[in-house]
Amino acid sequence: MPPTASAMDFFQLFVPDNVLKNMVVQTNMYAKKFQERFGNDDAWIDVTLTEIKAFLAYMISTSTHHCESVLSIWSGGFYSNKSIALIMSQPRFEKILKYFHIVAFRSSQTTHGLYKIQPFLDSLQHSFDSAFKPSQTQVLHEPLIDEDPVFIATCTERELRKRKKRKFSLWVRQCSSTGFICQIGVDGVGEACTQPRKQMQLQSSSIYVHLKEGGGTEGLDALKNKTQLHSMVAKSLCQNTAGKNHIIFTGPSITSLNLFEEFEKQEIYCCGLLSARKSDCTGLPPSMLNNPDAPQARGQYRIKMKRNMSLICWYNKGYFRFLTNAYSPVQQGVIIKRKSGEIPCPLAVEAFAAHLSYICKYDDKYSK
């Protein structure tokens, strides 16, 4: 983009007007159908493209200016934002919020729960693929996200306290040079019901959803231990990287010998952190997964190799295990600590630390 490009130009590179115009059409269709069923809403007039842009701008603004509710923008209190409050009145915003839809009506052929946002997800993924060329080194991880009640503007304070938050795990393939997301997947844990647990694969895009819908005490931890699910999602997120010699860094829930060997056949190379609790350790030597009896000095490590694959056990105030076919185990690296100075390590460990800050900030318990 040219140096003179604005933030709006950048936004519309990924969300062009044709996508926003579809939101206008679908919102107006839903409002008409709703009023045919439940009675006229005299205060409603059809939304315009300009209003949809302003409506989304209010929603996006809450990610940078946190507030108790999006409606706080128009209040006179601490969370008010007079700089944008005049763009649209609060009653008009609430009307658009009431009727806003990306897909107004469910098709008889729809079988999955993301149908209401699927066209937007498809368009967004296409825009990412067309406009952004990621670096050779990329990261797979899954930050845990709580549902933010800031968008639930129609709920009373009492309803918000009663309402249980949903948790989402957002699977991401991320460029390690820029931090930009190349591809996404969603893992949702919903409220319990009598139906069995369902796993849905959406063929039209790279979004994967795992809904926990069974009774019992199993929660998000049980869901996140499903190594087969994690392997399937990793394959989906990396399907467009085959044959390009990309290096993919992974967290413990994704790292496995079988997955890395399968990726190597596609000319995708990996470096991942291992955990006996979170990782699929099938095929790995047990001697490397157990801590030695004798105490180790910081920076000491052991290595086992199988063809191009290396299993590294490195000590730094705890044992850290890495599986890689992207770096030679004989190449030396160094970790620089503010207090301890330089700590020797294999190059794979240094590379992991340099490129995987996106994972480490979400989970500092990998050595457990």
GROMACS .gro file of C-alpha atoms in nm:
model
  368
    1MET     CA    1   0.000   0.000   0.000
    2PRO     CA    2   0.122   0.358  -0.060
    3PRO     CA    3   0.277   0.552   0.230
    4THR     CA    4  -0.022   0.786   0.229
    5ALA     CA    5  -0.269   0.502   0.293
    6SER     CA    6  -0.500   0.551   0.592
    7ALA     CA    7  -0.614   0.303   0.856
    8MET     CA    8  -0.945   0.279   0.667
    9ASP     CA    9  -0.761   0.190   0.345
   10PHE     CA   10  -0.584  -0.090   0.530
   11PHE     CA   11  -0.912  -0.214   0.682
   12GLN     CA   12  -1.084  -0.218   0.343
   13LEU     CA   13  -0.797  -0.413   0.193
   14PHE     CA   14  -0.930  -0.705   0.399
   15VAL     CA   15  -1.296  -0.601   0.432
   16PRO     CA   16  -1.394  -0.443   0.097
   17ASP     CA   17  -1.717  -0.258   0.029
   18ASN     CA   18  -1.885  -0.557  -0.135
   19VAL     CA   19  -1.867  -0.743   0.199
   20LEU     CA   20  -2.008  -0.443   0.387
   21LYS     CA   21  -2.284  -0.396   0.127
   22ASN     CA   22  -2.388  -0.756   0.187
   23MET     CA   23  -2.418  -0.676   0.559
   24VAL     CA   24  -2.647  -0.384   0.467
   25VAL     CA   25  -2.869  -0.607   0.252
   26GLN     CA   26  -2.886  -0.890   0.507
   27THR     CA   27  -2.954  -0.656   0.799
   28ASN     CA   28  -3.241  -0.486   0.618
   29MET     CA   29  -3.383  -0.823   0.509
   30TYR     CA   30  -3.377  -0.950   0.865
   31ALA     CA   31  -3.537  -0.631   1.002
   32LYS     CA   32  -3.820  -0.658   0.747
   33LYS     CA   33  -3.885  -1.024   0.826
   34PHE     CA   34  -3.868  -0.963   1.201
   35GLN     CA   35  -4.125  -0.684   1.181
   36GLU     CA   36  -4.355  -0.891   0.960
   37ARG     CA   37  -4.362  -1.151   1.234
   38PHE     CA   38  -4.360  -0.940   1.550
   39GLY     CA   39  -4.509  -0.609   1.439
   40ASN     CA   40  -4.385  -0.285   1.292
   41ASP     CA   41  -4.097  -0.093   1.445
   42ASP     CA   42  -4.178   0.271   1.367
   43ALA     CA   43  -3.833   0.385   1.477
   44TRP     CA   44  -3.657   0.165   1.221
   45ILE     CA   45  -3.537   0.287   0.882
   46ASP     CA   46  -3.320   0.081   0.649
   47VAL     CA   47  -2.952   0.093   0.735
   48THR     CA   48  -2.702   0.238   0.486
   49LEU     CA   49  -2.343   0.150   0.396
   50THR     CA   50  -2.215   0.457   0.583
   51GLU     CA   51  -2.403   0.353   0.897
   52ILE     CA   52  -2.272  -0.003   0.880
   53LYS     CA   53  -1.918   0.132   0.863
   54ALA     CA   54  -1.985   0.353   1.165
   55PHE     CA   55  -2.151   0.065   1.351
   56LEU     CA   56  -1.848  -0.162   1.299
   57ALA     CA   57  -1.617   0.124   1.395
   58TYR     CA   58  -1.791   0.151   1.732
   59MET     CA   59  -1.748  -0.222   1.788
   60ILE     CA   60  -1.380  -0.217   1.687
   61SER     CA   61  -1.315   0.088   1.907
   62THR     CA   62  -1.394  -0.113   2.220
   63SER     CA   63  -1.087  -0.330   2.153
   64THR     CA   64  -0.858  -0.029   2.197
   65HIS     CA   65  -1.067   0.179   2.440
   66HIS     CA   66  -1.196  -0.078   2.688
   67CYS     CA   67  -1.526   0.000   2.855
   68GLU     CA   68  -1.798  -0.173   3.057
   69SER     CA   69  -2.034  -0.174   2.759
   70VAL     CA   70  -2.022  -0.039   2.408
   71LEU     CA   71  -2.308   0.189   2.515
   72SER     CA   72  -2.066   0.359   2.757
   73ILE     CA   73  -1.939   0.558   2.456
   74TRP     CA   74  -2.246   0.784   2.482
   75SER     CA   75  -2.248   0.809   2.860
   76GLY     CA   76  -2.110   1.104   3.051
   77GLY     CA   77  -1.899   0.884   3.271
   78PHE     CA   78  -1.542   0.760   3.282
   79TYR     CA   79  -1.577   0.537   2.972
   80SER     CA   80  -1.741   0.795   2.748
   81ASN     CA   81  -1.575   0.878   2.417
   82LYS     CA   82  -1.700   1.212   2.288
   83SER     CA   83  -1.467   1.203   1.988
   84ILE     CA   84  -1.679   0.932   1.822
   85ALA     CA   85  -2.011   0.963   2.006
   86LEU     CA   86  -2.141   1.226   1.761
   87ILE     CA   87  -2.101   1.002   1.455
   88MET     CA   88  -2.421   0.813   1.540
   89SER     CA   89  -2.683   0.848   1.810
   90GLN     CA   90  -2.714   0.582   2.077
   91PRO     CA   91  -3.077   0.493   1.985
   92ARG     CA   92  -2.976   0.442   1.621
   93PHE     CA   93  -2.681   0.224   1.723
   94GLU     CA   94  -2.909   0.009   1.938
   95LYS     CA   95  -3.155  -0.033   1.652
   96ILE     CA   96  -2.881  -0.151   1.416
   97LEU     CA   97  -2.747  -0.382   1.688
   98LYS     CA   98  -3.094  -0.533   1.725
   99TYR     CA   99  -3.122  -0.625   1.357
  100PHE     CA  100  -2.760  -0.662   1.245
  101HIS     CA  101  -2.696  -0.981   1.044
  102ILE     CA  102  -2.433  -1.112   0.803
  103VAL     CA  103  -2.665  -1.396   0.699
  104ALA     CA  104  -3.032  -1.318   0.764
  105PHE     CA  105  -3.184  -1.659   0.700
  106ARG     CA  106  -3.064  -2.015   0.738
  107SER     CA  107  -3.050  -2.224   0.423
  108SER     CA  108  -3.214  -2.567   0.425
  109GLN     CA  109  -2.873  -2.710   0.327
  110THR     CA  110  -2.690  -2.550   0.621
  111THR     CA  111  -2.556  -2.808   0.866
  112HIS     CA  112  -2.305  -2.616   1.078
  113GLY     CA  113  -2.324  -2.354   1.351
  114LEU     CA  114  -2.110  -2.088   1.182
  115TYR     CA  115  -2.353  -2.027   0.895
  116LYS     CA  116  -2.435  -1.677   1.026
  117ILE     CA  117  -2.078  -1.555   0.979
  118GLN     CA  118  -1.941  -1.801   0.721
  119PRO     CA  119  -1.948  -1.563   0.419
  120PHE     CA  120  -1.750  -1.306   0.617
  121LEU     CA  121  -1.493  -1.564   0.727
  122ASP     CA  122  -1.453  -1.691   0.370
  123SER     CA  123  -1.404  -1.340   0.236
  124LEU     CA  124  -1.159  -1.248   0.510
  125GLN     CA  125  -0.948  -1.559   0.446
  126HIS     CA  126  -0.945  -1.489   0.072
  127SER     CA  127  -0.834  -1.129   0.134
  128PHE     CA  128  -0.554  -1.245   0.364
  129ASP     CA  129  -0.430  -1.495   0.108
  130SER     CA  130  -0.437  -1.236  -0.171
  131ALA     CA  131  -0.288  -0.936   0.009
  132PHE     CA  132  -0.037  -1.079   0.254
  133LYS     CA  133   0.278  -1.283   0.190
  134PRO     CA  134   0.410  -1.423   0.520
  135SER     CA  135   0.772  -1.493   0.609
  136GLN     CA  136   0.934  -1.836   0.589
  137THR     CA  137   0.904  -1.885   0.966
  138GLN     CA  138   0.551  -1.912   1.104
  139VAL     CA  139   0.383  -2.007   1.430
  140LEU     CA  140   0.088  -2.232   1.518
  141HIS     CA  141  -0.074  -2.159   1.850
  142GLU     CA  142  -0.410  -2.124   2.020
  143PRO     CA  143  -0.466  -1.830   2.254
  144LEU     CA  144  -0.757  -1.883   2.493
  145ILE     CA  145  -1.021  -1.612   2.463
  146ASP     CA  146  -1.304  -1.535   2.703
  147GLU     CA  147  -1.626  -1.407   2.554
  148ASP     CA  148  -1.622  -1.034   2.615
  149PRO     CA  149  -1.955  -0.902   2.751
  150VAL     CA  150  -1.872  -0.556   2.616
  151PHE     CA  151  -2.058  -0.652   2.299
  152ILE     CA  152  -2.366  -0.777   2.484
  153ALA     CA  153  -2.510  -0.428   2.500
  154THR     CA  154  -2.870  -0.537   2.541
  155CYS     CA  155  -2.810  -0.736   2.863
  156THR     CA  156  -2.879  -0.584   3.201
  157GLU     CA  157  -2.609  -0.590   3.468
  158ARG     CA  158  -2.799  -0.864   3.652
  159GLU     CA  159  -2.827  -1.076   3.337
  160LEU     CA  160  -2.455  -1.034   3.271
  161ARG     CA  161  -2.371  -1.163   3.619
  162LYS     CA  162  -2.592  -1.469   3.569
  163ARG     CA  163  -2.478  -1.540   3.216
  164LYS     CA  164  -2.193  -1.787   3.187
  165LYS     CA  165  -1.907  -1.680   2.967
  166ARG     CA  166  -1.814  -1.905   2.678
  167LYS     CA  167  -1.449  -1.981   2.618
  168PHE     CA  168  -1.293  -2.000   2.274
  169SER     CA  169  -0.960  -2.131   2.159
  170LEU     CA  170  -0.859  -1.950   1.841
  171TRP     CA  171  -0.626  -2.164   1.631
  172VAL     CA  172  -0.386  -1.942   1.442
  173ARG     CA  173  -0.109  -1.970   1.182
  174GLN     CA  174   0.086  -1.653   1.236
  175CYS     CA  175   0.376  -1.486   1.057
  176SER     CA  176   0.660  -1.469   1.309
  177SER     CA  177   0.816  -1.161   1.147
  178THR     CA  178   0.513  -0.933   1.152
  179GLY     CA  179   0.274  -1.104   1.393
  180PHE     CA  180   0.000  -1.094   1.127
  181ILE     CA  181  -0.242  -1.387   1.121
  182CYS     CA  182  -0.225  -1.592   0.801
  183GLN     CA  183  -0.501  -1.840   0.878
  184ILE     CA  184  -0.744  -1.901   1.161
  185GLY     CA  185  -0.957  -2.173   1.317
  186VAL     CA  186  -1.205  -2.156   1.606
  187ASP     CA  187  -1.260  -2.398   1.893
  188GLY     CA  188  -1.566  -2.322   2.106
  189VAL     CA  189  -1.685  -2.470   2.433
  190GLY     CA  190  -2.055  -2.411   2.471
  191GLU     CA  191  -2.319  -2.477   2.730
  192ALA     CA  192  -2.397  -2.836   2.819
  193CYS     CA  193  -2.692  -3.013   2.663
  194THR     CA  194  -2.814  -3.367   2.606
  195GLN     CA  195  -2.662  -3.406   2.262
  196PRO     CA  196  -2.332  -3.591   2.213
  197ARG     CA  197  -2.009  -3.407   2.149
  198LYS     CA  198  -1.984  -3.299   1.787
  199GLN     CA  199  -1.687  -3.224   1.570
  200MET     CA  200  -1.760  -3.029   1.254
  201GLN     CA  201  -1.535  -2.980   0.956
  202LEU     CA  202  -1.640  -2.696   0.732
  203GLN     CA  203  -1.536  -2.782   0.377
  204SER     CA  204  -1.590  -2.432   0.242
  205SER     CA  205  -1.315  -2.275   0.451
  206SER     CA  206  -1.034  -2.344   0.693
  207ILE     CA  207  -1.244  -2.281   1.002
  208TYR     CA  208  -1.273  -2.583   1.233
  209VAL     CA  209  -1.507  -2.597   1.528
  210HIS     CA  210  -1.513  -2.841   1.816
  211LEU     CA  211  -1.825  -2.799   2.026
  212LYS     CA  212  -1.839  -2.958   2.368
  213GLU     CA  213  -2.205  -3.037   2.414
  214GLY     CA  214  -2.210  -3.330   2.655
  215GLY     CA  215  -2.293  -3.338   3.022
  216GLY     CA  216  -2.044  -3.421   3.292
  217THR     CA  217  -1.748  -3.241   3.441
  218GLU     CA  218  -1.522  -3.237   3.135
  219GLY     CA  219  -1.422  -2.881   3.054
  220LEU     CA  220  -1.180  -2.697   2.834
  221ASP     CA  221  -0.874  -2.886   2.963
  222ALA     CA  222  -1.026  -3.216   2.851
  223LEU     CA  223  -1.111  -3.067   2.514
  224LYS     CA  224  -0.762  -2.928   2.462
  225ASN     CA  225  -0.606  -3.270   2.528
  226LYS     CA  226  -0.762  -3.411   2.212
  227THR     CA  227  -0.437  -3.458   2.022
  228GLN     CA  228  -0.608  -3.595   1.711
  229LEU     CA  229  -0.817  -3.281   1.687
  230HIS     CA  230  -0.510  -3.061   1.722
  231SER     CA  231  -0.328  -3.258   1.454
  232MET     CA  232  -0.624  -3.224   1.217
  233VAL     CA  233  -0.644  -2.849   1.271
  234ALA     CA  234  -0.267  -2.810   1.222
  235LYS     CA  235  -0.292  -2.990   0.888
  236SER     CA  236  -0.576  -2.762   0.783
  237LEU     CA  237  -0.395  -2.444   0.883
  238CYS     CA  238  -0.082  -2.551   0.692
  239GLN     CA  239  -0.248  -2.687   0.378
  240ASN     CA  240  -0.146  -2.379   0.176
  241THR     CA  241   0.220  -2.396   0.284
  242ALA     CA  242   0.310  -2.731   0.125
  243GLY     CA  243   0.615  -2.728  -0.103
  244LYS     CA  244   0.734  -2.384   0.012
  245ASN     CA  245   0.998  -2.493   0.269
  246HIS     CA  246   0.826  -2.303   0.550
  247ILE     CA  247   0.942  -2.356   0.908
  248ILE     CA  248   0.649  -2.396   1.148
  249PHE     CA  249   0.690  -2.349   1.526
  250THR     CA  250   0.437  -2.529   1.744
  251GLY     CA  251   0.329  -2.553   2.105
  252PRO     CA  252   0.303  -2.877   2.305
  253SER     CA  253  -0.057  -2.962   2.212
  254ILE     CA  254   0.034  -2.977   1.840
  255THR     CA  255   0.390  -3.115   1.851
  256SER     CA  256   0.409  -3.485   1.760
  257LEU     CA  257   0.645  -3.715   1.571
  258ASN     CA  258   0.374  -3.842   1.335
  259LEU     CA  259   0.260  -3.492   1.239
  260PHE     CA  260   0.614  -3.364   1.182
  261GLU     CA  261   0.701  -3.663   0.964
  262GLU     CA  262   0.386  -3.609   0.760
  263PHE     CA  263   0.468  -3.240   0.719
  264GLU     CA  264   0.824  -3.323   0.610
  265LYS     CA  265   0.686  -3.521   0.315
  266GLN     CA  266   0.513  -3.197   0.206
  267GLU     CA  267   0.836  -2.994   0.246
  268ILE     CA  268   0.706  -2.828   0.561
  269TYR     CA  269   0.961  -2.831   0.843
  270CYS     CA  270   0.888  -2.794   1.212
  271CYS     CA  271   1.028  -2.706   1.552
  272GLY     CA  272   0.803  -2.771   1.850
  273LEU     CA  273   0.802  -2.781   2.226
  274LEU     CA  274   0.714  -3.117   2.386
  275SER     CA  275   0.520  -3.183   2.704
  276ALA     CA  276   0.458  -3.529   2.849
  277ARG     CA  277   0.118  -3.402   2.966
  278LYS     CA  278   0.001  -3.212   2.656
  279SER     CA  279   0.184  -3.367   2.359
  280ASP     CA  280   0.131  -3.686   2.162
  281CYS     CA  281   0.458  -3.862   2.249
  282THR     CA  282   0.389  -4.175   2.040
  283GLY     CA  283   0.709  -4.311   1.887
  284LEU     CA  284   0.946  -4.107   2.104
  285PRO     CA  285   1.208  -4.281   2.326
  286PRO     CA  286   1.089  -4.290   2.692
  287SER     CA  287   1.445  -4.229   2.812
  288MET     CA  288   1.430  -3.877   2.667
  289LEU     CA  289   1.093  -3.803   2.827
  290ASN     CA  290   1.208  -3.881   3.182
  291ASN     CA  291   1.422  -3.642   3.383
  292PRO     CA  292   1.769  -3.777   3.474
  293ASP     CA  293   1.847  -3.849   3.838
  294ALA     CA  294   2.168  -3.648   3.841
  295PRO     CA  295   2.130  -3.269   3.861
  296GLN     CA  296   2.210  -3.078   3.542
  297ALA     CA  297   2.389  -2.751   3.486
  298ARG     CA  298   2.207  -2.474   3.302
  299GLY     CA  299   2.260  -2.504   2.929
  300GLN     CA  300   2.332  -2.878   2.928
  301TYR     CA  301   2.133  -3.091   2.685
  302ARG     CA  302   2.091  -3.441   2.543
  303ILE     CA  303   1.998  -3.532   2.186
  304LYS     CA  304   1.848  -3.835   2.012
  305MET     CA  305   1.826  -3.845   1.632
  306LYS     CA  306   1.624  -4.041   1.378
  307ARG     CA  307   1.713  -3.946   1.020
  308ASN     CA  308   1.632  -3.570   0.998
  309MET     CA  309   1.437  -3.566   1.323
  310SER     CA  310   1.602  -3.456   1.648
  311LEU     CA  311   1.467  -3.482   2.002
  312ILE     CA  312   1.639  -3.236   2.237
  313CYS     CA  313   1.623  -3.229   2.616
  314TRP     CA  314   1.766  -2.897   2.737
  315TYR     CA  315   1.799  -2.778   3.097
  316ASN     CA  316   1.741  -2.421   3.214
  317LYS     CA  317   1.594  -2.417   3.567
  318GLY     CA  318   1.378  -2.704   3.443
  319TYR     CA  319   1.377  -2.954   3.157
  320PHE     CA  320   1.254  -2.839   2.818
  321ARG     CA  321   1.211  -3.084   2.531
  322PHE     CA  322   1.204  -2.992   2.163
  323LEU     CA  323   1.130  -3.193   1.851
  324THR     CA  324   1.263  -3.057   1.522
  325ASN     CA  325   1.354  -3.144   1.165
  326ALA     CA  326   1.424  -2.782   1.070
  327TYR     CA  327   1.755  -2.730   1.252
  328SER     CA  328   2.070  -2.938   1.284
  329PRO     CA  329   2.128  -3.050   1.645
  330VAL     CA  330   2.502  -2.987   1.614
  331GLN     CA  331   2.455  -2.617   1.541
  332GLN     CA  332   2.504  -2.410   1.854
  333GLY     CA  333   2.292  -2.121   1.973
  334VAL     CA  334   2.259  -1.907   2.282
  335ILE     CA  335   1.978  -1.774   2.500
  336ILE     CA  336   2.047  -1.432   2.648
  337LYS     CA  337   1.897  -1.369   2.992
  338ARG     CA  338   1.897  -1.028   3.155
  339LYS     CA  339   2.035  -1.156   3.488
  340SER     CA  340   2.208  -1.481   3.393
  341GLY     CA  341   2.382  -1.365   3.077
  342GLU     CA  342   2.434  -1.611   2.791
  343ILE     CA  343   2.312  -1.969   2.828
  344PRO     CA  344   2.432  -2.219   2.564
  345CYS     CA  345   2.173  -2.424   2.376
  346PRO     CA  346   2.115  -2.596   2.041
  347LEU     CA  347   2.020  -2.360   1.756
  348ALA     CA  348   1.667  -2.506   1.753
  349VAL     CA  349   1.610  -2.381   2.109
  350GLU     CA  350   1.736  -2.032   2.023
  351ALA     CA  351   1.514  -2.021   1.714
  352PHE     CA  352   1.211  -2.137   1.912
  353ALA     CA  353   1.266  -1.866   2.175
  354ALA     CA  354   1.313  -1.600   1.907
  355HIS     CA  355   1.005  -1.685   1.701
  356LEU     CA  356   0.756  -1.817   1.953
  357SER     CA  357   0.686  -1.522   2.180
  358TYR     CA  358   0.327  -1.536   2.055
  359ILE     CA  359   0.283  -1.875   2.218
  360CYS     CA  360   0.491  -1.817   2.529
  361LYS     CA  361   0.289  -1.518   2.646
  362TYR     CA  362  -0.023  -1.737   2.659
  363ASP     CA  363   0.134  -2.033   2.838
  364ASP     CA  364   0.434  -2.013   3.070
  365LYS     CA  365   0.391  -2.367   3.202
  366TYR     CA  366   0.534  -2.568   2.911
  367SER     CA  367   0.800  -2.739   3.123
  368LYS     CA  368   0.537  -2.900   3.348
   0.00000   0.00000   0.00000
